[in-house]
Tab-separated table of C-alpha atoms in Angstrom:
chain	number	residue	atom	x	y	z
A	1	MET	CA	-39.876	-4.215	24.787
A	2	SER	CA	-36.004	-4.213	25.462
A	3	ARG	CA	-33.864	-1.986	22.953
A	4	GLU	CA	-32.058	-5.577	21.653
A	5	ASP	CA	-35.459	-6.749	21.114
A	6	GLN	CA	-36.662	-3.695	19.156
A	7	ILE	CA	-33.307	-3.769	17.049
A	8	LEU	CA	-34.239	-7.546	16.050
A	9	ASN	CA	-38.000	-6.616	15.114
A	10	LYS	CA	-36.445	-3.964	12.758
A	11	LEU	CA	-33.575	-6.250	11.282
A	12	ASN	CA	-36.372	-8.863	10.578
A	13	PHE	CA	-38.537	-6.314	8.586
A	14	PHE	CA	-36.007	-5.591	6.654
A	15	LEU	CA	-34.740	-9.288	6.209
A	16	ASP	CA	-38.548	-9.695	4.977
A	17	ILE	CA	-38.629	-7.092	2.444
A	18	GLY	CA	-39.409	-8.677	-0.894
A	19	GLU	CA	-37.859	-7.738	-4.154
A	20	ILE	CA	-34.601	-5.734	-3.785
A	21	ASN	CA	-34.401	-4.544	-6.949
A	22	ASN	CA	-38.025	-3.068	-6.640
A	23	GLU	CA	-36.421	-0.525	-4.540
A	24	LYS	CA	-34.640	3.142	-5.204
A	25	PRO	CA	-31.423	2.835	-4.986
A	26	ASP	CA	-31.255	5.297	-1.709
A	27	GLU	CA	-33.785	2.729	-0.233
A	28	ALA	CA	-31.866	-0.130	-1.365
A	29	ASN	CA	-29.099	1.114	0.209
A	30	LEU	CA	-30.698	1.975	3.619
A	31	ILE	CA	-32.037	-1.401	3.747
A	32	LEU	CA	-28.995	-3.493	3.241
A	33	GLY	CA	-27.080	-1.005	5.531
A	34	SER	CA	-29.448	-1.206	8.055
A	35	ILE	CA	-29.159	-5.156	7.864
A	36	TYR	CA	-25.456	-4.978	8.019
A	37	GLU	CA	-25.544	-2.700	11.396
A	38	TYR	CA	-28.176	-4.000	13.377
A	39	SER	CA	-26.587	-8.152	12.319
A	40	ARG	CA	-23.074	-6.651	13.663
A	41	GLU	CA	-24.840	-5.159	16.857
A	42	LEU	CA	-26.658	-8.315	17.878
A	43	ASN	CA	-23.855	-10.255	16.868
A	44	LEU	CA	-26.112	-12.378	14.482
A	45	ILE	CA	-23.667	-13.892	11.525
A	46	ASP	CA	-26.477	-15.782	9.856
A	47	ALA	CA	-28.557	-12.253	9.245
A	48	LEU	CA	-25.283	-11.124	8.279
A	49	ASN	CA	-24.786	-13.403	5.719
A	50	LYS	CA	-28.264	-13.386	4.500
A	51	GLY	CA	-27.802	-9.554	3.854
A	52	ILE	CA	-24.433	-10.185	1.930
A	53	TYR	CA	-26.368	-12.737	-0.396
A	54	ILE	CA	-29.161	-10.034	-0.922
A	55	SER	CA	-26.286	-7.500	-1.979
A	56	SER	CA	-25.410	-10.020	-4.735
A	57	LEU	CA	-28.810	-9.938	-6.163
A	58	VAL	CA	-28.974	-6.113	-6.546
A	59	ASP	CA	-28.602	-4.671	-10.381
A	60	LEU	CA	-26.525	-1.800	-10.250
A	61	GLY	CA	-27.320	-0.530	-13.784
A	62	LYS	CA	-29.847	2.066	-12.408
A	63	TYR	CA	-27.260	3.278	-10.077
A	64	SER	CA	-25.429	6.772	-10.024
A	65	ASP	CA	-21.935	6.685	-9.122
A	66	GLU	CA	-23.062	8.230	-5.807
A	67	ASP	CA	-25.386	5.335	-5.355
A	68	LYS	CA	-22.322	2.436	-5.924
A	69	MET	CA	-20.063	4.507	-3.809
A	70	THR	CA	-22.731	3.745	-0.688
A	71	PHE	CA	-23.525	0.632	-2.107
A	72	TYR	CA	-19.959	-0.688	-1.742
A	73	TYR	CA	-18.914	1.348	1.372
A	74	ASN	CA	-21.672	-0.345	2.936
A	75	LEU	CA	-20.726	-3.746	1.613
A	76	SER	CA	-17.208	-3.432	2.945
A	77	ASN	CA	-18.422	-2.643	6.042
A	78	ALA	CA	-20.675	-5.747	6.316
A	79	TRP	CA	-17.434	-8.287	5.344
A	80	SER	CA	-15.746	-6.598	8.188
A	81	TYR	CA	-18.260	-7.329	10.518
A	82	LYS	CA	-18.229	-10.825	9.423
A	83	LYS	CA	-14.481	-11.208	9.621
A	84	MET	CA	-14.815	-9.516	13.288
A	85	MET	CA	-17.622	-11.855	14.335
A	86	LEU	CA	-15.201	-14.824	12.746
A	87	GLN	CA	-11.582	-13.772	14.143
A	88	GLU	CA	-10.199	-12.833	17.405
A	89	LEU	CA	-7.511	-10.353	17.994
A	90	ASN	CA	-4.205	-11.944	17.914
A	91	ASN	CA	-5.546	-15.653	17.490
A	92	SER	CA	-4.506	-17.705	14.351
A	93	LEU	CA	-7.434	-16.702	12.154
A	94	TYR	CA	-6.781	-13.000	12.823
A	95	TRP	CA	-3.224	-13.591	11.521
A	96	ASN	CA	-4.199	-15.551	8.154
A	97	PHE	CA	-2.622	-14.576	5.257
A	98	GLU	CA	-5.619	-14.436	2.964
A	99	SER	CA	-9.157	-14.962	3.633
A	100	GLU	CA	-12.533	-14.347	2.103
A	101	GLU	CA	-13.630	-11.942	4.372
A	102	LEU	CA	-10.206	-9.873	3.973
A	103	VAL	CA	-10.408	-9.838	0.246
A	104	GLN	CA	-13.960	-8.734	-0.282
A	105	GLU	CA	-13.473	-6.241	2.264
A	106	ILE	CA	-10.729	-4.511	0.739
A	107	LEU	CA	-12.360	-5.256	-2.601
A	108	ASN	CA	-15.492	-3.482	-2.140
A	109	CYS	CA	-13.594	-0.717	0.047
A	110	ARG	CA	-11.448	0.232	-3.458
A	111	LYS	CA	-14.550	0.057	-5.543
A	112	ALA	CA	-16.160	2.444	-3.283
A	113	LEU	CA	-13.304	4.449	-3.446
A	114	TYR	CA	-13.049	4.179	-7.203
A	115	TYR	CA	-17.060	5.346	-7.329
A	116	SER	CA	-16.074	8.231	-5.158
A	117	LYS	CA	-13.814	10.506	-7.570
A	118	ASN	CA	-16.660	12.550	-8.341
A	119	SER	CA	-18.522	12.685	-5.196
A	120	LYS	CA	-19.253	16.032	-3.256
A	121	ASN	CA	-19.895	14.087	0.026
A	122	LEU	CA	-16.525	14.778	1.499
A	123	ASN	CA	-17.687	13.034	4.803
A	124	ARG	CA	-17.983	9.710	3.132
A	125	LYS	CA	-15.105	10.043	1.057
A	126	CYS	CA	-12.965	10.102	4.388
A	127	GLU	CA	-14.962	7.288	5.855
A	128	ILE	CA	-13.858	5.270	2.343
A	129	LEU	CA	-10.096	6.428	3.090
A	130	THR	CA	-9.723	5.871	6.491
A	131	ASN	CA	-11.296	1.978	6.277
A	132	LEU	CA	-8.847	1.217	3.264
A	133	GLY	CA	-6.082	2.705	5.521
A	134	ASN	CA	-7.126	0.410	8.297
A	135	ASN	CA	-7.744	-2.503	5.704
A	136	LEU	CA	-4.216	-2.223	4.294
A	137	SER	CA	-2.565	-1.640	7.662
A	138	HIS	CA	-4.017	-4.516	9.169
A	139	LEU	CA	-2.647	-6.360	5.820
A	140	GLY	CA	0.775	-5.211	6.617
A	141	ARG	CA	1.261	-2.152	4.028
A	142	PHE	CA	1.117	0.219	6.841
A	143	SER	CA	3.463	2.598	4.468
A	144	GLU	CA	0.509	2.626	2.219
A	145	ALA	CA	-1.773	2.708	5.462
A	146	VAL	CA	-0.361	6.028	6.090
A	147	GLU	CA	-0.681	7.587	2.981
A	148	CYS	CA	-4.665	6.973	2.904
A	149	TRP	CA	-5.426	8.227	6.129
A	150	SER	CA	-3.224	11.324	5.587
A	151	LEU	CA	-5.372	11.675	2.083
A	152	ALA	CA	-8.481	12.043	4.521
A	153	VAL	CA	-6.822	14.335	6.678
A	154	ASN	CA	-6.085	16.798	3.797
A	155	ILE	CA	-9.526	16.750	2.465
A	156	ILE	CA	-11.284	17.253	6.200
A	157	ASP	CA	-8.249	18.203	8.589
A	158	ASP	CA	-10.206	17.111	11.841
A	159	PHE	CA	-11.955	14.074	10.910
A	160	PRO	CA	-11.397	12.145	13.820
A	161	MET	CA	-11.395	8.654	13.019
A	162	ALA	CA	-8.774	9.268	10.108
A	163	ILE	CA	-6.625	11.128	12.583
A	164	GLY	CA	-7.021	8.816	15.760
A	165	ASN	CA	-6.198	6.104	12.981
A	166	LEU	CA	-3.024	7.794	11.694
A	167	GLY	CA	-1.481	8.116	15.541
A	168	PHE	CA	-2.440	4.273	15.798
A	169	GLY	CA	-1.236	3.208	12.643
A	170	LEU	CA	2.512	5.121	13.521
A	171	PHE	CA	2.278	3.654	16.933
A	172	HIS	CA	2.559	0.238	15.092
A	173	TYR	CA	4.730	1.260	11.943
A	174	ALA	CA	7.064	2.470	15.054
A	175	GLN	CA	7.357	-1.053	16.470
A	176	VAL	CA	8.904	-2.482	13.231
A	177	LEU	CA	11.411	-0.316	12.559
A	178	TYR	CA	15.175	-1.044	13.263
A	179	ASP	CA	16.532	2.469	13.683
A	180	SER	CA	15.840	3.822	17.077
A	181	HIS	CA	15.741	7.650	16.373
A	182	HIS	CA	13.156	6.954	13.555
A	183	LYS	CA	11.327	4.919	16.205
A	184	ALA	CA	10.957	7.907	18.724
A	185	LEU	CA	10.311	10.208	15.794
A	186	PHE	CA	7.274	8.005	14.657
A	187	LEU	CA	6.162	7.746	18.393
A	188	LYS	CA	6.247	11.179	18.679
A	189	GLU	CA	3.992	11.829	15.904
A	190	SER	CA	1.657	9.126	16.533
A	191	ASN	CA	1.602	10.944	20.423
A	192	ILE	CA	0.386	13.868	18.358
A	193	TYR	CA	-2.235	12.512	16.518
A	194	LEU	CA	-3.485	9.984	19.416
A	195	LYS	CA	-4.033	13.439	21.607
A	196	LYS	CA	-5.672	15.435	18.763
A	197	ALA	CA	-8.266	12.584	17.721
A	198	ILE	CA	-9.186	11.942	21.809
A	199	LYS	CA	-10.347	15.906	22.212
A	200	LEU	CA	-12.397	15.342	18.813
A	201	ASP	CA	-16.407	14.523	18.761
A	202	GLY	CA	-17.072	11.642	16.860
A	203	ILE	CA	-14.682	9.005	18.017
A	204	TYR	CA	-16.181	5.793	18.970
A	205	PRO	CA	-15.524	4.936	22.954
A	206	GLU	CA	-14.154	1.862	22.468
A	207	ALA	CA	-11.469	3.727	20.131
A	208	LYS	CA	-11.034	6.512	22.247
A	209	LYS	CA	-10.217	4.170	24.945
A	210	ASP	CA	-7.329	2.447	22.586
A	211	PHE	CA	-5.951	5.817	22.067
A	212	LEU	CA	-5.879	7.087	25.463
A	213	ARG	CA	-3.818	3.494	26.389
A	214	LEU	CA	-1.389	4.044	23.387
A	215	SER	CA	-0.715	7.479	24.329
A	216	SER	CA	-0.076	6.835	27.815
A	217	VAL	CA	2.231	3.923	26.499
A	218	ILE	CA	4.066	6.293	24.506
A	219	GLU	CA	4.369	8.822	27.252
A	220	SER	CA	5.911	6.297	29.874
A	221	LYS	CA	8.327	5.337	27.341
A	222	VAL	CA	9.694	8.268	25.413
A	223	ASP	CA	11.179	11.653	27.612
A	224	ILE	CA	8.176	13.758	27.737
A	225	THR	CA	10.809	16.957	26.794
A	226	PHE	CA	11.474	15.347	23.314
A	227	LEU	CA	7.601	14.691	22.911
A	228	THR	CA	6.600	18.037	23.354
A	229	ALA	CA	9.331	20.164	21.539
A	230	LYS	CA	8.862	21.445	18.195
A	231	ASN	CA	10.902	19.609	15.360
A	232	ASP	CA	13.917	21.457	14.329
A	233	PHE	CA	14.991	20.205	10.469
A	234	LYS	CA	15.564	23.678	9.317
A	235	ASN	CA	19.767	23.289	8.985
A	236	THR	CA	19.387	20.318	7.363
A	237	SER	CA	21.086	20.192	3.795
A	238	ILE	CA	19.263	19.115	0.743
A	239	GLY	CA	22.037	18.941	-1.794
A	240	ASN	CA	24.989	21.328	-3.171
A	241	SER	CA	24.023	22.541	-6.531
A	242	PHE	CA	20.367	23.943	-7.500
A	243	GLU	CA	19.912	21.128	-9.705
A	244	GLU	CA	20.146	18.574	-6.889
A	245	LYS	CA	18.099	20.615	-4.680
A	246	LYS	CA	15.400	20.986	-7.062
A	247	TYR	CA	15.515	17.097	-7.461
A	248	ARG	CA	15.656	16.134	-4.201
A	249	LYS	CA	12.635	18.439	-3.419
A	250	TRP	CA	10.784	16.815	-5.731
A	251	CYS	CA	11.269	13.454	-4.209
A	252	VAL	CA	10.631	14.785	-0.864
A	253	GLU	CA	7.279	16.192	-2.121
A	254	ASN	CA	6.356	13.235	-3.452
A	255	LYS	CA	7.469	10.916	-0.714
A	256	LEU	CA	9.710	9.179	-2.858
A	257	PHE	CA	12.685	8.456	-0.628
A	258	LEU	CA	13.709	4.936	0.622
A	259	ASN	CA	13.703	6.588	4.319
A	260	PRO	CA	10.459	5.513	6.467
A	261	LEU	CA	10.669	9.313	7.706
A	262	ASN	CA	9.213	10.366	4.288
A	263	ASP	CA	5.954	8.909	5.169
A	264	ILE	CA	5.575	11.233	7.622
A	265	PHE	CA	7.875	14.274	6.881
A	266	GLN	CA	8.075	16.148	3.585
A	267	ASN	CA	11.239	18.663	4.873
A	268	ASN	CA	14.977	18.192	4.570
A	269	ILE	CA	15.498	15.678	6.964
A	270	VAL	CA	14.122	12.900	4.907
A	271	ALA	CA	16.060	13.488	1.879
A	272	HIS	CA	18.695	10.630	1.592
A	273	ASP	CA	18.103	6.933	1.065
A	274	ILE	CA	18.957	5.847	4.389
A	275	LEU	CA	16.967	2.482	4.399
A	276	CYS	CA	19.063	-0.831	4.512
A	277	LEU	CA	18.779	-4.197	5.978
A	278	PRO	CA	18.678	-4.446	9.608
A	279	THR	CA	21.322	-6.314	11.791
A	280	ILE	CA	21.034	-9.682	10.711
A	281	ILE	CA	22.400	-12.683	12.950
A	282	VAL	CA	23.868	-15.925	11.187
A	283	ASN	CA	26.152	-18.767	11.739
A	284	ASN	CA	30.086	-18.146	11.698
A	285	VAL	CA	30.173	-20.134	8.275
A	286	ASP	CA	27.137	-18.516	6.842
A	287	SER	CA	28.044	-16.686	3.847
A	288	ASN	CA	24.459	-15.541	3.230
A	289	ILE	CA	25.106	-12.408	4.819
A	290	TYR	CA	26.681	-10.757	1.626
A	291	LYS	CA	24.001	-12.200	-0.504
A	292	TYR	CA	21.342	-10.154	1.419
A	293	HIS	CA	23.056	-6.823	1.246
A	294	THR	CA	23.973	-7.690	-2.365
A	295	ILE	CA	20.676	-8.150	-3.407
A	296	PHE	CA	19.505	-5.784	-1.545
A	297	ASN	CA	21.965	-2.823	-2.842
A	298	GLN	CA	21.159	-3.549	-6.257
A	299	ILE	CA	17.351	-3.329	-5.601
A	300	LYS	CA	17.976	0.634	-3.763
A	301	GLN	CA	20.482	1.079	-6.640
A	302	GLU	CA	18.075	0.144	-9.467
A	303	PHE	CA	15.204	1.889	-7.674
A	304	CYS	CA	16.963	5.372	-7.293
A	305	SER	CA	18.528	4.967	-10.618
A	306	ALA	CA	14.505	4.739	-11.937
A	307	ARG	CA	13.642	7.293	-9.816
A	308	TYR	CA	15.702	10.048	-11.299
A	309	LEU	CA	15.339	8.705	-14.951
A	310	PHE	CA	11.952	9.114	-14.551
A	311	TYR	CA	12.164	12.683	-12.746
A	312	ASP	CA	14.724	13.624	-15.858
A	313	SER	CA	11.848	12.815	-18.236
A	314	VAL	CA	9.286	14.841	-16.712
A	315	VAL	CA	11.307	18.171	-16.353
A	316	ASN	CA	13.825	18.212	-19.170
A	317	GLN	CA	11.400	17.728	-22.093
A	318	THR	CA	13.706	18.676	-24.494
A	319	LEU	CA	14.933	17.619	-27.657
A	320	HIS	CA	18.201	15.548	-27.130
A	321	PHE	CA	20.801	15.702	-29.290
A	322	SER	CA	21.004	11.824	-29.529
A	323	ASP	CA	17.044	12.282	-31.209
A	324	ARG	CA	18.677	14.178	-34.186
A	325	ASP	CA	19.080	12.643	-37.479
A	326	THR	CA	17.108	9.591	-35.964
A	327	VAL	CA	14.404	8.851	-38.968
A	328	ILE	CA	10.987	8.073	-37.732
A	329	ILE	CA	8.027	7.750	-39.769
A	330	ASP	CA	4.992	10.265	-38.892
A	331	LEU	CA	2.069	8.415	-38.666
A	332	PHE	CA	-0.108	11.288	-37.905
A	333	ASP	CA	-1.340	9.684	-34.792
A	334	TYR	CA	0.447	11.840	-32.315
A	335	SER	CA	2.528	8.987	-31.463
A	336	LEU	CA	6.030	10.141	-29.611
A	337	HIS	CA	9.247	8.861	-30.329
A	338	SER	CA	11.902	10.239	-28.041
A	339	TYR	CA	14.972	9.863	-25.392
A	340	ASN	CA	12.598	11.255	-23.018
A	341	VAL	CA	9.966	9.059	-23.755
A	342	GLU	CA	12.559	6.186	-23.551
A	343	LYS	CA	13.631	7.084	-19.986
A	344	THR	CA	10.261	6.808	-18.606
A	345	LYS	CA	10.107	3.539	-20.430
A	346	LEU	CA	13.169	2.783	-18.814
A	347	ALA	CA	11.907	3.742	-15.322
A	348	PHE	CA	8.872	1.939	-15.556
A	349	ARG	CA	10.864	-1.271	-16.722
A	350	THR	CA	13.078	-1.014	-14.199
A	351	LEU	CA	10.698	-0.343	-11.482
A	352	TYR	CA	8.254	-3.153	-12.121
A	353	SER	CA	11.779	-5.902	-12.403
A	354	ILE	CA	12.380	-5.001	-8.732
A	355	LEU	CA	9.445	-6.916	-7.413
A	356	ASP	CA	11.636	-10.639	-8.596
A	357	LYS	CA	14.234	-9.226	-6.772
A	358	ILE	CA	12.648	-8.538	-3.644
A	359	ALA	CA	11.273	-12.335	-4.290
A	360	TYR	CA	15.132	-13.421	-4.701
A	361	LEU	CA	16.043	-11.866	-1.279
A	362	ILE	CA	12.945	-13.500	0.267
A	363	ASN	CA	13.726	-16.950	-1.238
A	364	ILE	CA	17.032	-16.792	0.350
A	365	TYR	CA	16.496	-15.574	3.582
A	366	LEU	CA	13.416	-17.542	4.391
A	367	ASN	CA	15.234	-20.794	2.791
A	368	LEU	CA	12.040	-21.282	0.645
A	369	GLY	CA	13.879	-24.028	-1.497
A	370	TYR	CA	13.346	-22.598	-4.897
A	371	ASN	CA	16.081	-22.740	-7.282
A	372	SER	CA	17.497	-19.240	-8.541
A	373	TYR	CA	16.579	-19.831	-12.277
A	374	GLU	CA	12.544	-20.429	-10.562
A	375	VAL	CA	12.144	-17.498	-8.571
A	376	THR	CA	9.552	-14.577	-9.233
A	377	TYR	CA	7.493	-12.392	-7.147
A	378	ARG	CA	4.527	-14.322	-8.326
A	379	LYS	CA	5.782	-18.084	-8.111
A	380	ILE	CA	7.527	-17.687	-4.018
A	381	TRP	CA	4.125	-17.476	-1.946
A	382	TYR	CA	2.678	-21.077	-3.090
A	383	SER	CA	3.427	-24.506	-2.981
A	384	LYS	CA	3.557	-26.734	-6.237
A	385	LYS	CA	0.231	-28.120	-4.996
A	386	GLY	CA	-1.316	-24.713	-4.806
A	387	LYS	CA	-1.218	-24.101	-0.971
A	388	LEU	CA	0.469	-21.022	0.607
A	389	ASN	CA	3.873	-21.976	1.644
A	390	PRO	CA	3.915	-23.079	5.234
A	391	LEU	CA	6.806	-21.265	6.168
A	392	ILE	CA	5.161	-18.049	5.085
A	393	GLU	CA	1.876	-18.600	6.566
A	394	GLN	CA	3.401	-19.460	9.789
A	395	SER	CA	5.528	-16.381	10.149
A	396	GLN	CA	2.677	-14.132	11.540
A	397	ASN	CA	5.368	-11.710	9.714
A	398	TRP	CA	3.628	-8.131	9.373
A	399	ALA	CA	5.382	-6.464	6.789
A	400	LEU	CA	5.748	-10.299	5.135
A	401	ARG	CA	2.037	-10.254	4.929
A	402	GLY	CA	2.232	-6.798	3.221
A	403	LEU	CA	4.556	-8.031	0.413
A	404	PHE	CA	2.026	-11.101	-0.029
A	405	TRP	CA	-1.122	-8.774	-0.551
A	406	LEU	CA	1.018	-6.695	-2.826
A	407	TYR	CA	1.488	-10.122	-5.141
A	408	LYS	CA	-2.248	-10.351	-4.855
A	409	ASP	CA	-2.524	-7.078	-6.039
A	410	PHE	CA	-0.337	-7.050	-9.424
A	411	PHE	CA	-0.807	-11.198	-10.079
A	412	GLU	CA	-4.042	-12.153	-8.756
A	413	LYS	CA	-6.793	-13.958	-10.941
A	414	GLU	CA	-8.667	-11.814	-13.160
A	415	GLU	CA	-12.032	-11.663	-11.485
A	416	LEU	CA	-10.505	-10.070	-8.515
A	417	HIS	CA	-7.655	-8.385	-10.263
A	418	SER	CA	-9.590	-5.402	-11.699
A	419	TYR	CA	-10.814	-4.006	-8.155
A	420	LEU	CA	-8.413	-5.492	-5.436
A	421	GLU	CA	-6.150	-2.977	-7.153
A	422	PRO	CA	-7.659	-1.218	-9.972
A	423	GLU	CA	-4.494	0.136	-10.983
A	424	ALA	CA	-1.780	-2.710	-10.776
A	425	LYS	CA	-3.847	-4.510	-13.362
A	426	GLU	CA	-3.228	-1.826	-16.011
A	427	LEU	CA	0.350	-1.175	-14.524
A	428	SER	CA	0.714	-5.425	-15.371
A	429	THR	CA	-0.720	-5.072	-18.866
A	430	ILE	CA	1.293	-1.953	-19.586
A	431	ARG	CA	4.376	-3.707	-18.591
A	432	ASN	CA	3.397	-6.823	-20.461
A	433	PHE	CA	2.998	-4.641	-23.557
A	434	ILE	CA	6.676	-2.558	-23.100
A	435	GLU	CA	8.610	-5.652	-22.825
A	436	HIS	CA	7.159	-8.081	-25.323
A	437	LYS	CA	4.362	-6.317	-27.716
A	438	SER	CA	3.971	-2.713	-29.334
A	439	PHE	CA	3.578	0.052	-26.970
A	440	LYS	CA	2.934	3.672	-28.208
A	441	VAL	CA	2.993	6.866	-26.154
A	442	ILE	CA	0.773	9.553	-27.595
A	443	GLU	CA	0.387	13.477	-27.256
A	444	LEU	CA	-3.440	13.354	-27.567
A	445	GLY	CA	-5.786	10.451	-27.678
A	446	SER	CA	-7.270	7.705	-25.455
A	447	SER	CA	-5.636	5.153	-23.824
A	448	GLY	CA	-5.941	1.551	-24.335
A	449	ILE	CA	-5.530	-1.417	-26.304
A	450	SER	CA	-6.126	-1.063	-29.707
A	451	GLU	CA	-9.299	-2.852	-31.387
A	452	ASP	CA	-7.223	-5.462	-33.123
A	453	GLY	CA	-5.282	-5.985	-29.827
A	454	PHE	CA	-1.598	-5.261	-31.429
A	455	THR	CA	-0.898	-1.932	-29.877
A	456	TYR	CA	-1.271	-0.529	-26.262
A	457	ILE	CA	-1.667	3.209	-26.498
A	458	ILE	CA	-1.405	5.599	-23.835
A	459	GLY	CA	-0.997	9.520	-23.146
A	460	ARG	CA	2.031	10.772	-22.051
A	461	GLU	CA	0.595	12.485	-18.847
A	462	HIS	CA	-1.579	9.264	-18.043
A	463	PHE	CA	1.936	7.092	-18.736
A	464	ILE	CA	3.800	9.391	-16.273
A	465	GLU	CA	0.985	9.229	-13.798
A	466	LYS	CA	1.062	5.398	-14.142
A	467	THR	CA	4.879	5.254	-13.704
A	468	LEU	CA	4.757	7.632	-10.656
A	469	LYS	CA	1.972	5.115	-9.002
A	470	LEU	CA	4.049	2.270	-9.670
A	471	MET	CA	7.020	4.043	-8.129
A	472	LYS	CA	5.519	4.864	-5.100
A	473	THR	CA	4.269	0.987	-4.649
A	474	ILE	CA	7.604	-0.439	-5.381
A	475	ARG	CA	9.101	2.052	-2.281
A	476	ALA	CA	6.601	0.789	-0.058
A	477	GLY	CA	7.683	-2.779	-1.141
A	478	ILE	CA	11.227	-2.310	-0.726
A	479	ILE	CA	10.590	-0.529	3.064
A	480	TYR	CA	8.124	-3.839	3.707
A	481	THR	CA	11.180	-6.207	2.260
A	482	SER	CA	13.608	-4.303	5.166
A	483	LEU	CA	11.072	-4.537	8.051
A	484	PHE	CA	9.923	-7.970	7.464
A	485	ILE	CA	13.528	-9.271	8.005
A	486	ASN	CA	13.793	-6.753	11.292
A	487	ILE	CA	10.769	-8.279	12.569
A	488	GLU	CA	12.074	-11.936	11.652
A	489	GLU	CA	15.462	-11.213	13.328
A	490	THR	CA	13.657	-9.900	16.390
A	491	ILE	CA	12.429	-13.250	17.510
A	492	LYS	CA	15.555	-15.201	16.485
A	493	ASP	CA	16.950	-17.423	19.864
A	494	TYR	CA	20.576	-16.787	19.812
A	495	ASP	CA	23.253	-16.664	22.520
A	496	ALA	CA	24.359	-13.068	23.145
A	497	ASP	CA	27.787	-14.244	24.276
A	498	LYS	CA	28.669	-15.710	21.595
A	499	LEU	CA	28.019	-13.363	19.226
A	500	GLY	CA	30.748	-11.528	17.169
A	501	LYS	CA	30.030	-8.905	14.591
A	502	VAL	CA	31.026	-8.226	10.820
A	503	GLN	CA	31.690	-4.618	10.432
A	504	LEU	CA	29.781	-3.585	7.248
A	505	SER	CA	31.476	-0.167	5.490
A	506	ILE	CA	29.212	2.539	3.685
A	507	LEU	CA	30.708	2.743	0.313
A	508	ASP	CA	32.123	6.119	-0.719
A	509	ASP	CA	29.936	8.856	-2.683
A	510	ASN	CA	33.309	9.097	-4.612
A	511	PHE	CA	33.413	5.466	-5.967
A	512	LYS	CA	30.335	5.671	-7.417
A	513	ILE	CA	31.009	6.651	-11.040
């Protein structure tokens, strides 16, 4: 009997097992995982679909968090296999902005990550983070993908697939950067990770082949002396005063500078908000070039100001003179009322509002046709008939797809919202209560909406954590915005001989008063 026939017999045996809920959780997970893997190996989509259907019948009530982690990890893999069976690399389906397979793959991967919080199975945690990084990178959220792979490497420093995919991801991230020096540094880091992964055990042969190919491409295009030299960033200034240096160091360590290099380095070289719009080609009568930079300048300034407001509210938790003699009734509920708390709230509101301003820029740049008063981040992606806007869908723009999936995280319908990005739903709720309803920050107690629905109550540390999460997400969105425009500009048709130049100056710091 051939190996293929043996696998088929095993697959049919597992498919013929009766009531899945009669099995113990670990045995049910083994059965389902085997169905998914054997179906993939034999390329049997009907068997895979049956396995996915069986999983929908599972009662998870008796499953521990560890069991649920494994269940959702396996199910995410199943949807990934189905996606691979249906889609071929670089065909139109592969570039679909959304599909059921994509949604279910990332949804179940995030569920697995959610239930892995207290797991001692570090290897499985790294597998989940690596897969989530792969998912995010595929969707065009490459900055956040780097964070996932890096987290996996921080848990197990020689975890092979996280290291290899980090190298793979940085290579592709480099391709959409407009700054040649940044691109070279990304390729240098990519090559380091690729070479390290190739030497490790546990790399799939196909993956190792891809890693070798990319490393060869890098070494053929980038000077080998540069690739092998150590980076020397020691002499880069991080500021003048002690307070400025302290603030900038905090930004560097939390990867909050509007600078793609901060995704791969945490030292002085990245301590400035260098990200701008790329070179944009327009008709000589097109005044939109100034509009693009006007709105992007606003986005950058609001982000940077919100970042400092938040930082200041966290590190300077002392009584401010403006709070003296402000009469506040003590309700004995541990609620906090102060200038510092309001700074955190202002930072949160400002950061959240940037999403609509990104939509404003996308609308005018892609000429989507919305009136300025109609534009919101929730609205621009779909036509009035509820279909994805063809100008967006047909773009095959990697970073634009990342921005679209940010929309899905924040504004997707309720049943997907909770796990597509669990924290995004909470961020949306917090923003709604801060802007329109009763919102209370407390020193002690649990967080959530009050029983009567009147007030959203949140612990101070929890609110700080959520604001930092929002800041990181908005930073990634701003990076995707700049680079989606760069991708569009690289594919424009134009006659180079007829190009003129408009010199745009950088505003002197002395005028920022």
